[in-house]
């Protein structure tokens, strides 16, 4: 027998949340990366990535296996998200809850380490 939560996930097409995941990758500005993935990573792109982050453009985490996670701010813990985007074009490990809705992968930023 399926519980109500399972039925809601199946009915709405939502993926469940995985708590406490750790994901390592490069903090990328999604405006550039999604449009020009071959040239929008690494230290050569740092100045642009920092500028995009300061403008409030969406930021993501690019893993070694080319998965991209939209970084999400936890409104109860905004300092962790700020710490993540301050590491634009750098490798970090982000701990938080992964979500997948409509094919978009997200990661709620709870903590960041280098």
CSV table of N, CA and C in Angstrom, one decimal:
chain,number,residue,atom,x,y,z
A,1,UNK,N,0.8,-1.2,0.0
A,1,UNK,CA,0.0,0.0,0.0
A,1,UNK,C,0.9,1.2,0.0
A,2,UNK,N,0.5,2.2,-0.8
A,2,UNK,CA,1.3,3.4,-0.9
A,2,UNK,C,0.8,4.5,0.1
A,3,UNK,N,1.8,5.2,0.7
A,3,UNK,CA,1.4,6.2,1.6
A,3,UNK,C,1.0,7.5,0.9
A,4,UNK,N,0.4,8.5,1.5
A,4,UNK,CA,0.0,9.7,0.9
A,4,UNK,C,1.2,10.4,0.3
A,5,UNK,N,2.4,10.5,0.9
A,5,UNK,CA,3.5,11.2,0.4
A,5,UNK,C,4.0,10.5,-0.9
A,6,UNK,N,4.0,9.2,-1.0
A,6,UNK,CA,4.4,8.5,-2.2
A,6,UNK,C,3.4,8.8,-3.3
A,7,UNK,N,2.1,8.8,-3.0
A,7,UNK,CA,1.1,9.1,-4.0
A,7,UNK,C,1.3,10.5,-4.5
A,8,UNK,N,1.6,11.5,-3.6
A,8,UNK,CA,1.8,12.8,-4.1
A,8,UNK,C,3.0,13.0,-5.0
A,9,UNK,N,4.1,12.3,-4.6
A,9,UNK,CA,5.3,12.3,-5.5
A,9,UNK,C,5.0,11.7,-6.8
A,10,UNK,N,4.3,10.6,-6.9
A,10,UNK,CA,3.9,10.0,-8.2
A,10,UNK,C,3.0,10.8,-9.0
A,11,UNK,N,2.0,11.4,-8.3
A,11,UNK,CA,1.0,12.1,-9.0
A,11,UNK,C,1.5,13.4,-9.6
A,12,UNK,N,2.3,14.1,-8.8
A,12,UNK,CA,2.9,15.4,-9.2
A,12,UNK,C,4.1,15.3,-10.1
A,13,UNK,N,4.7,14.1,-10.2
A,13,UNK,CA,5.9,13.9,-11.0
A,13,UNK,C,7.1,14.5,-10.3
A,14,UNK,N,7.1,14.7,-9.0
A,14,UNK,CA,8.2,15.3,-8.2
A,14,UNK,C,9.1,14.2,-7.7
A,15,UNK,N,10.3,14.5,-7.6
A,15,UNK,CA,11.2,13.5,-7.0
A,15,UNK,C,11.4,13.8,-5.5
A,16,UNK,N,11.6,12.8,-4.7
A,16,UNK,CA,11.7,13.1,-3.3
A,16,UNK,C,13.0,13.8,-3.0
A,17,UNK,N,13.0,14.4,-1.8
A,17,UNK,CA,14.2,15.1,-1.4
A,17,UNK,C,15.1,14.2,-0.7
A,18,UNK,N,16.4,14.2,-1.0
A,18,UNK,CA,17.4,13.4,-0.3
A,18,UNK,C,18.1,14.3,0.7
A,19,UNK,N,18.1,14.0,2.0
A,19,UNK,CA,18.6,14.9,3.0
A,19,UNK,C,20.1,14.7,3.2
A,20,UNK,N,20.8,15.8,3.4
A,20,UNK,CA,22.2,15.7,3.8
A,20,UNK,C,23.2,15.2,2.8
A,21,UNK,N,23.0,15.4,1.5
A,21,UNK,CA,23.9,15.0,0.5
A,21,UNK,C,25.1,15.9,0.5
A,22,UNK,N,26.2,15.4,0.1
A,22,UNK,CA,27.5,16.2,-0.2
A,22,UNK,C,27.8,16.1,-1.6
A,23,UNK,N,27.9,17.2,-2.3
A,23,UNK,CA,28.2,17.3,-3.7
A,23,UNK,C,29.4,18.2,-3.9
A,24,UNK,N,30.4,17.7,-4.6
A,24,UNK,CA,31.6,18.5,-4.9
A,24,UNK,C,31.7,18.9,-6.4
A,25,UNK,N,32.1,20.1,-6.6
A,25,UNK,CA,32.2,20.6,-8.0
A,25,UNK,C,32.6,22.1,-8.0
A,26,UNK,N,32.5,22.6,-9.2
A,26,UNK,CA,32.9,24.0,-9.4
A,26,UNK,C,31.6,24.9,-9.4
A,27,UNK,N,31.7,26.0,-8.6
A,27,UNK,CA,30.6,26.9,-8.6
A,27,UNK,C,30.6,27.7,-9.9
A,28,UNK,N,29.5,27.6,-10.7
A,28,UNK,CA,29.5,28.2,-12.0
A,28,UNK,C,28.3,29.2,-12.1
A,29,UNK,N,28.5,30.2,-12.9
A,29,UNK,CA,27.3,31.1,-13.1
A,29,UNK,C,26.5,30.5,-14.3
A,30,UNK,N,25.3,30.1,-14.0
A,30,UNK,CA,24.5,29.4,-15.0
A,30,UNK,C,24.2,30.2,-16.3
A,31,UNK,N,24.1,31.5,-16.2
A,31,UNK,CA,23.8,32.3,-17.4
A,31,UNK,C,24.9,32.1,-18.4
A,32,UNK,N,26.1,32.1,-18.0
A,32,UNK,CA,27.2,31.8,-19.0
A,32,UNK,C,27.4,30.3,-19.3
A,33,UNK,N,27.4,29.5,-18.2
A,33,UNK,CA,27.7,28.1,-18.4
A,33,UNK,C,26.7,27.4,-19.4
A,34,UNK,N,25.4,27.7,-19.2
A,34,UNK,CA,24.4,27.0,-20.0
A,34,UNK,C,24.4,27.5,-21.5
A,35,UNK,N,24.9,28.7,-21.7
A,35,UNK,CA,25.0,29.2,-23.0
A,35,UNK,C,26.4,28.9,-23.7
A,36,UNK,N,27.4,28.8,-22.9
A,36,UNK,CA,28.8,28.5,-23.4
A,36,UNK,C,29.5,27.6,-22.5
A,37,UNK,N,29.1,26.3,-22.4
A,37,UNK,CA,29.8,25.4,-21.4
A,37,UNK,C,31.3,25.2,-21.6
A,38,UNK,N,31.7,25.3,-22.8
A,38,UNK,CA,33.1,25.0,-23.1
A,38,UNK,C,34.1,26.1,-22.6
A,39,UNK,N,33.6,27.3,-22.5
A,39,UNK,CA,34.4,28.4,-22.1
A,39,UNK,C,34.0,29.1,-20.8
A,40,UNK,N,33.1,28.6,-20.1
A,40,UNK,CA,32.6,29.3,-18.9
A,40,UNK,C,32.9,28.6,-17.6
A,41,UNK,N,34.1,28.0,-17.5
A,41,UNK,CA,34.5,27.3,-16.3
A,41,UNK,C,36.0,27.7,-16.0
A,42,UNK,N,36.4,27.4,-14.8
A,42,UNK,CA,37.8,27.5,-14.4
A,42,UNK,C,38.2,28.9,-14.1
A,43,UNK,N,39.5,29.0,-13.7
A,43,UNK,CA,40.0,30.3,-13.2
A,43,UNK,C,40.0,31.4,-14.2
A,44,UNK,N,40.0,31.1,-15.5
A,44,UNK,CA,40.0,32.1,-16.6
A,44,UNK,C,38.6,32.8,-16.7
A,45,UNK,N,37.6,32.1,-16.1
A,45,UNK,CA,36.2,32.7,-16.1
A,45,UNK,C,35.8,33.3,-14.7
A,46,UNK,N,36.8,33.3,-13.8
A,46,UNK,CA,36.4,33.7,-12.4
A,46,UNK,C,35.9,35.1,-12.3
A,47,UNK,N,36.5,36.1,-13.0
A,47,UNK,CA,36.0,37.5,-12.9
A,47,UNK,C,34.6,37.6,-13.4
A,48,UNK,N,34.3,37.0,-14.5
A,48,UNK,CA,32.9,37.0,-15.0
A,48,UNK,C,31.9,36.3,-14.1
A,49,UNK,N,32.3,35.2,-13.6
A,49,UNK,CA,31.5,34.4,-12.6
A,49,UNK,C,31.2,35.2,-11.4
A,50,UNK,N,32.2,35.9,-10.9
A,50,UNK,CA,32.0,36.7,-9.7
A,50,UNK,C,31.0,37.9,-10.0
A,51,UNK,N,31.2,38.5,-11.2
A,51,UNK,CA,30.3,39.6,-11.5
A,51,UNK,C,28.8,39.1,-11.7
A,52,UNK,N,28.7,37.9,-12.3
A,52,UNK,CA,27.3,37.4,-12.4
A,52,UNK,C,26.7,37.1,-11.0
A,53,UNK,N,27.5,36.5,-10.1
A,53,UNK,CA,27.0,36.3,-8.8
A,53,UNK,C,26.6,37.5,-8.1
A,54,UNK,N,27.4,38.6,-8.2
A,54,UNK,CA,27.1,39.9,-7.6
A,54,UNK,C,25.8,40.5,-8.1
A,55,UNK,N,25.5,40.2,-9.4
A,55,UNK,CA,24.3,40.7,-10.0
A,55,UNK,C,23.0,39.9,-9.6
A,56,UNK,N,23.3,38.8,-8.9
A,56,UNK,CA,22.2,37.9,-8.4
A,56,UNK,C,21.7,36.9,-9.5
A,57,UNK,N,22.6,36.7,-10.5
A,57,UNK,CA,22.2,35.7,-11.5
A,57,UNK,C,22.3,34.3,-10.9
A,58,UNK,N,21.6,33.3,-11.4
A,58,UNK,CA,21.6,32.0,-10.9
A,58,UNK,C,22.9,31.3,-10.9
A,59,UNK,N,23.3,30.6,-9.8
A,59,UNK,CA,24.6,30.0,-9.7
A,59,UNK,C,24.3,28.5,-9.6
A,60,UNK,N,25.3,27.7,-10.0
A,60,UNK,CA,25.1,26.2,-10.0
A,60,UNK,C,26.4,25.6,-9.5
A,61,UNK,N,26.3,24.3,-9.4
A,61,UNK,CA,27.5,23.5,-9.0
A,61,UNK,C,27.7,22.4,-10.1
A,62,UNK,N,28.8,22.5,-10.8
A,62,UNK,CA,29.2,21.6,-11.9
A,62,UNK,C,30.1,20.5,-11.3
A,63,UNK,N,29.6,19.2,-11.4
A,63,UNK,CA,30.4,18.1,-10.9
A,63,UNK,C,31.4,17.6,-11.9
A,64,UNK,N,32.3,16.7,-11.5
A,64,UNK,CA,33.3,16.2,-12.4
A,64,UNK,C,32.6,15.3,-13.5
A,65,UNK,N,31.4,14.8,-13.2
A,65,UNK,CA,30.7,14.0,-14.2
A,65,UNK,C,29.7,14.8,-15.0
A,66,UNK,N,29.9,16.1,-15.0
A,66,UNK,CA,29.1,17.1,-15.8
A,66,UNK,C,27.6,17.2,-15.4
A,67,UNK,N,27.3,16.8,-14.1
A,67,UNK,CA,26.0,17.1,-13.6
A,67,UNK,C,26.0,18.6,-13.1
A,68,UNK,N,24.8,19.2,-13.3
A,68,UNK,CA,24.7,20.6,-12.9
A,68,UNK,C,23.6,20.7,-11.8
A,69,UNK,N,23.8,21.3,-10.7
A,69,UNK,CA,22.8,21.5,-9.7
A,69,UNK,C,22.6,23.0,-9.5
A,70,UNK,N,21.4,23.5,-9.6
A,70,UNK,CA,21.1,24.8,-9.3
A,70,UNK,C,21.2,25.0,-7.8
A,71,UNK,N,22.0,26.0,-7.3
A,71,UNK,CA,22.2,26.2,-5.9
A,71,UNK,C,21.0,27.0,-5.4
A,72,UNK,N,20.5,26.5,-4.3
A,72,UNK,CA,19.3,27.1,-3.7
A,72,UNK,C,19.6,27.6,-2.3
A,73,UNK,N,19.1,28.8,-2.0
A,73,UNK,CA,19.3,29.4,-0.7
A,73,UNK,C,18.2,28.9,0.3
A,74,UNK,N,18.7,28.4,1.5
A,74,UNK,CA,17.8,28.1,2.6
A,74,UNK,C,17.5,29.4,3.3
A,75,UNK,N,16.3,29.9,3.3
A,75,UNK,CA,15.9,31.2,3.8
A,75,UNK,C,16.2,31.3,5.3
A,76,UNK,N,16.3,30.1,6.0
A,76,UNK,CA,16.7,30.1,7.4
A,76,UNK,C,18.2,30.1,7.6
A,77,UNK,N,19.0,29.9,6.6
A,77,UNK,CA,20.4,29.8,6.7
A,77,UNK,C,21.0,30.5,5.4
A,78,UNK,N,20.8,31.8,5.2
A,78,UNK,CA,21.3,32.4,4.0
A,78,UNK,C,22.8,32.6,3.9
A,79,UNK,N,23.5,32.5,5.0
A,79,UNK,CA,25.0,32.7,5.0
A,79,UNK,C,25.6,31.5,4.3
A,80,UNK,N,25.1,30.3,4.3
A,80,UNK,CA,25.7,29.2,3.6
A,80,UNK,C,25.6,29.4,2.1
A,81,UNK,N,24.5,29.9,1.6
A,81,UNK,CA,24.4,30.1,0.2
A,81,UNK,C,25.3,31.3,-0.2
A,82,UNK,N,25.4,32.3,0.6
A,82,UNK,CA,26.3,33.4,0.3
A,82,UNK,C,27.8,32.9,0.2
A,83,UNK,N,28.1,32.0,1.1
A,83,UNK,CA,29.5,31.5,1.1
A,83,UNK,C,29.7,30.6,-0.2
A,84,UNK,N,28.7,30.0,-0.6
A,84,UNK,CA,28.9,29.2,-1.9
A,84,UNK,C,29.1,30.1,-3.1
A,85,UNK,N,28.3,31.1,-3.2
A,85,UNK,CA,28.4,31.9,-4.4
A,85,UNK,C,29.7,32.8,-4.4
A,86,UNK,N,30.2,33.0,-3.2
A,86,UNK,CA,31.4,33.8,-3.0
A,86,UNK,C,32.6,32.9,-3.6
A,87,UNK,N,32.4,31.7,-3.8
A,87,UNK,CA,33.5,30.8,-4.3
A,87,UNK,C,33.3,30.6,-5.8
A,88,UNK,N,32.8,31.5,-6.6
A,88,UNK,CA,32.5,31.4,-8.0
A,88,UNK,C,33.8,31.0,-8.7
A,89,UNK,N,33.7,30.0,-9.6
A,89,UNK,CA,34.8,29.5,-10.4
A,89,UNK,C,35.8,28.7,-9.6
A,90,UNK,N,35.4,28.3,-8.4
A,90,UNK,CA,36.3,27.5,-7.5
A,90,UNK,C,35.6,26.2,-7.2
A,91,UNK,N,36.4,25.2,-6.8
A,91,UNK,CA,35.9,23.9,-6.4
A,91,UNK,C,35.5,23.9,-4.9
A,92,UNK,N,34.4,23.4,-4.6
A,92,UNK,CA,33.9,23.4,-3.2
A,92,UNK,C,33.1,22.1,-3.0
A,93,UNK,N,32.8,21.8,-1.8
A,93,UNK,CA,31.9,20.7,-1.4
A,93,UNK,C,30.7,21.4,-0.8
A,94,UNK,N,29.5,21.1,-1.3
A,94,UNK,CA,28.3,21.7,-0.7
A,94,UNK,C,27.5,20.6,-0.1
A,95,UNK,N,27.1,20.8,1.2
A,95,UNK,CA,26.2,19.8,1.8
A,95,UNK,C,24.8,20.4,1.9
A,96,UNK,N,23.8,19.6,1.6
A,96,UNK,CA,22.4,20.0,1.6
A,96,UNK,C,21.5,19.0,1.0
A,97,UNK,N,20.3,19.4,0.9
A,97,UNK,CA,19.3,18.5,0.3
A,97,UNK,C,19.2,18.6,-1.2
A,98,UNK,N,19.3,17.5,-1.9
A,98,UNK,CA,19.1,17.5,-3.3
A,98,UNK,C,17.7,17.4,-3.6
A,99,UNK,N,17.2,18.1,-4.7
A,99,UNK,CA,15.9,18.0,-5.2
A,99,UNK,C,15.9,17.9,-6.7
A,100,UNK,N,14.9,17.3,-7.3
A,100,UNK,CA,14.8,17.1,-8.7
A,100,UNK,C,13.3,17.3,-9.0
A,101,UNK,N,13.0,18.4,-9.7
A,101,UNK,CA,11.6,18.8,-10.0
A,101,UNK,C,11.6,19.1,-11.5
A,102,UNK,N,10.8,18.4,-12.3
A,102,UNK,CA,10.7,18.7,-13.7
A,102,UNK,C,12.0,18.6,-14.5
A,103,UNK,N,12.9,17.8,-14.0
A,103,UNK,CA,14.2,17.6,-14.7
A,103,UNK,C,15.2,18.6,-14.3
A,104,UNK,N,14.9,19.5,-13.4
A,104,UNK,CA,15.9,20.5,-12.9
A,104,UNK,C,16.4,20.0,-11.5
A,105,UNK,N,17.7,19.8,-11.5
A,105,UNK,CA,18.3,19.4,-10.2
A,105,UNK,C,18.7,20.6,-9.4
A,106,UNK,N,18.4,20.6,-8.1
A,106,UNK,CA,18.7,21.6,-7.2
A,106,UNK,C,19.4,21.1,-6.0
A,107,UNK,N,20.1,22.0,-5.3
A,107,UNK,CA,20.8,21.6,-4.1
A,107,UNK,C,20.7,22.8,-3.1
A,108,UNK,N,19.9,22.5,-2.0
A,108,UNK,CA,19.7,23.5,-0.9
A,108,UNK,C,21.0,23.6,-0.1
A,109,UNK,N,21.6,24.7,-0.2
A,109,UNK,CA,22.9,24.9,0.5
A,109,UNK,C,22.8,25.0,2.0
A,110,UNK,N,23.3,24.1,2.7
A,110,UNK,CA,23.4,24.1,4.1
A,110,UNK,C,24.7,24.4,4.7
A,111,UNK,N,25.8,24.0,4.0
A,111,UNK,CA,27.2,24.3,4.4
A,111,UNK,C,28.1,24.1,3.1
A,112,UNK,N,29.2,24.8,3.2
A,112,UNK,CA,30.2,24.8,2.1
A,112,UNK,C,31.6,24.6,2.7
A,113,UNK,N,32.4,23.7,2.1
A,113,UNK,CA,33.8,23.6,2.4
A,113,UNK,C,34.6,23.5,1.2
A,114,UNK,N,35.9,23.9,1.3
A,114,UNK,CA,36.8,23.9,0.2
A,114,UNK,C,37.4,22.5,0.0
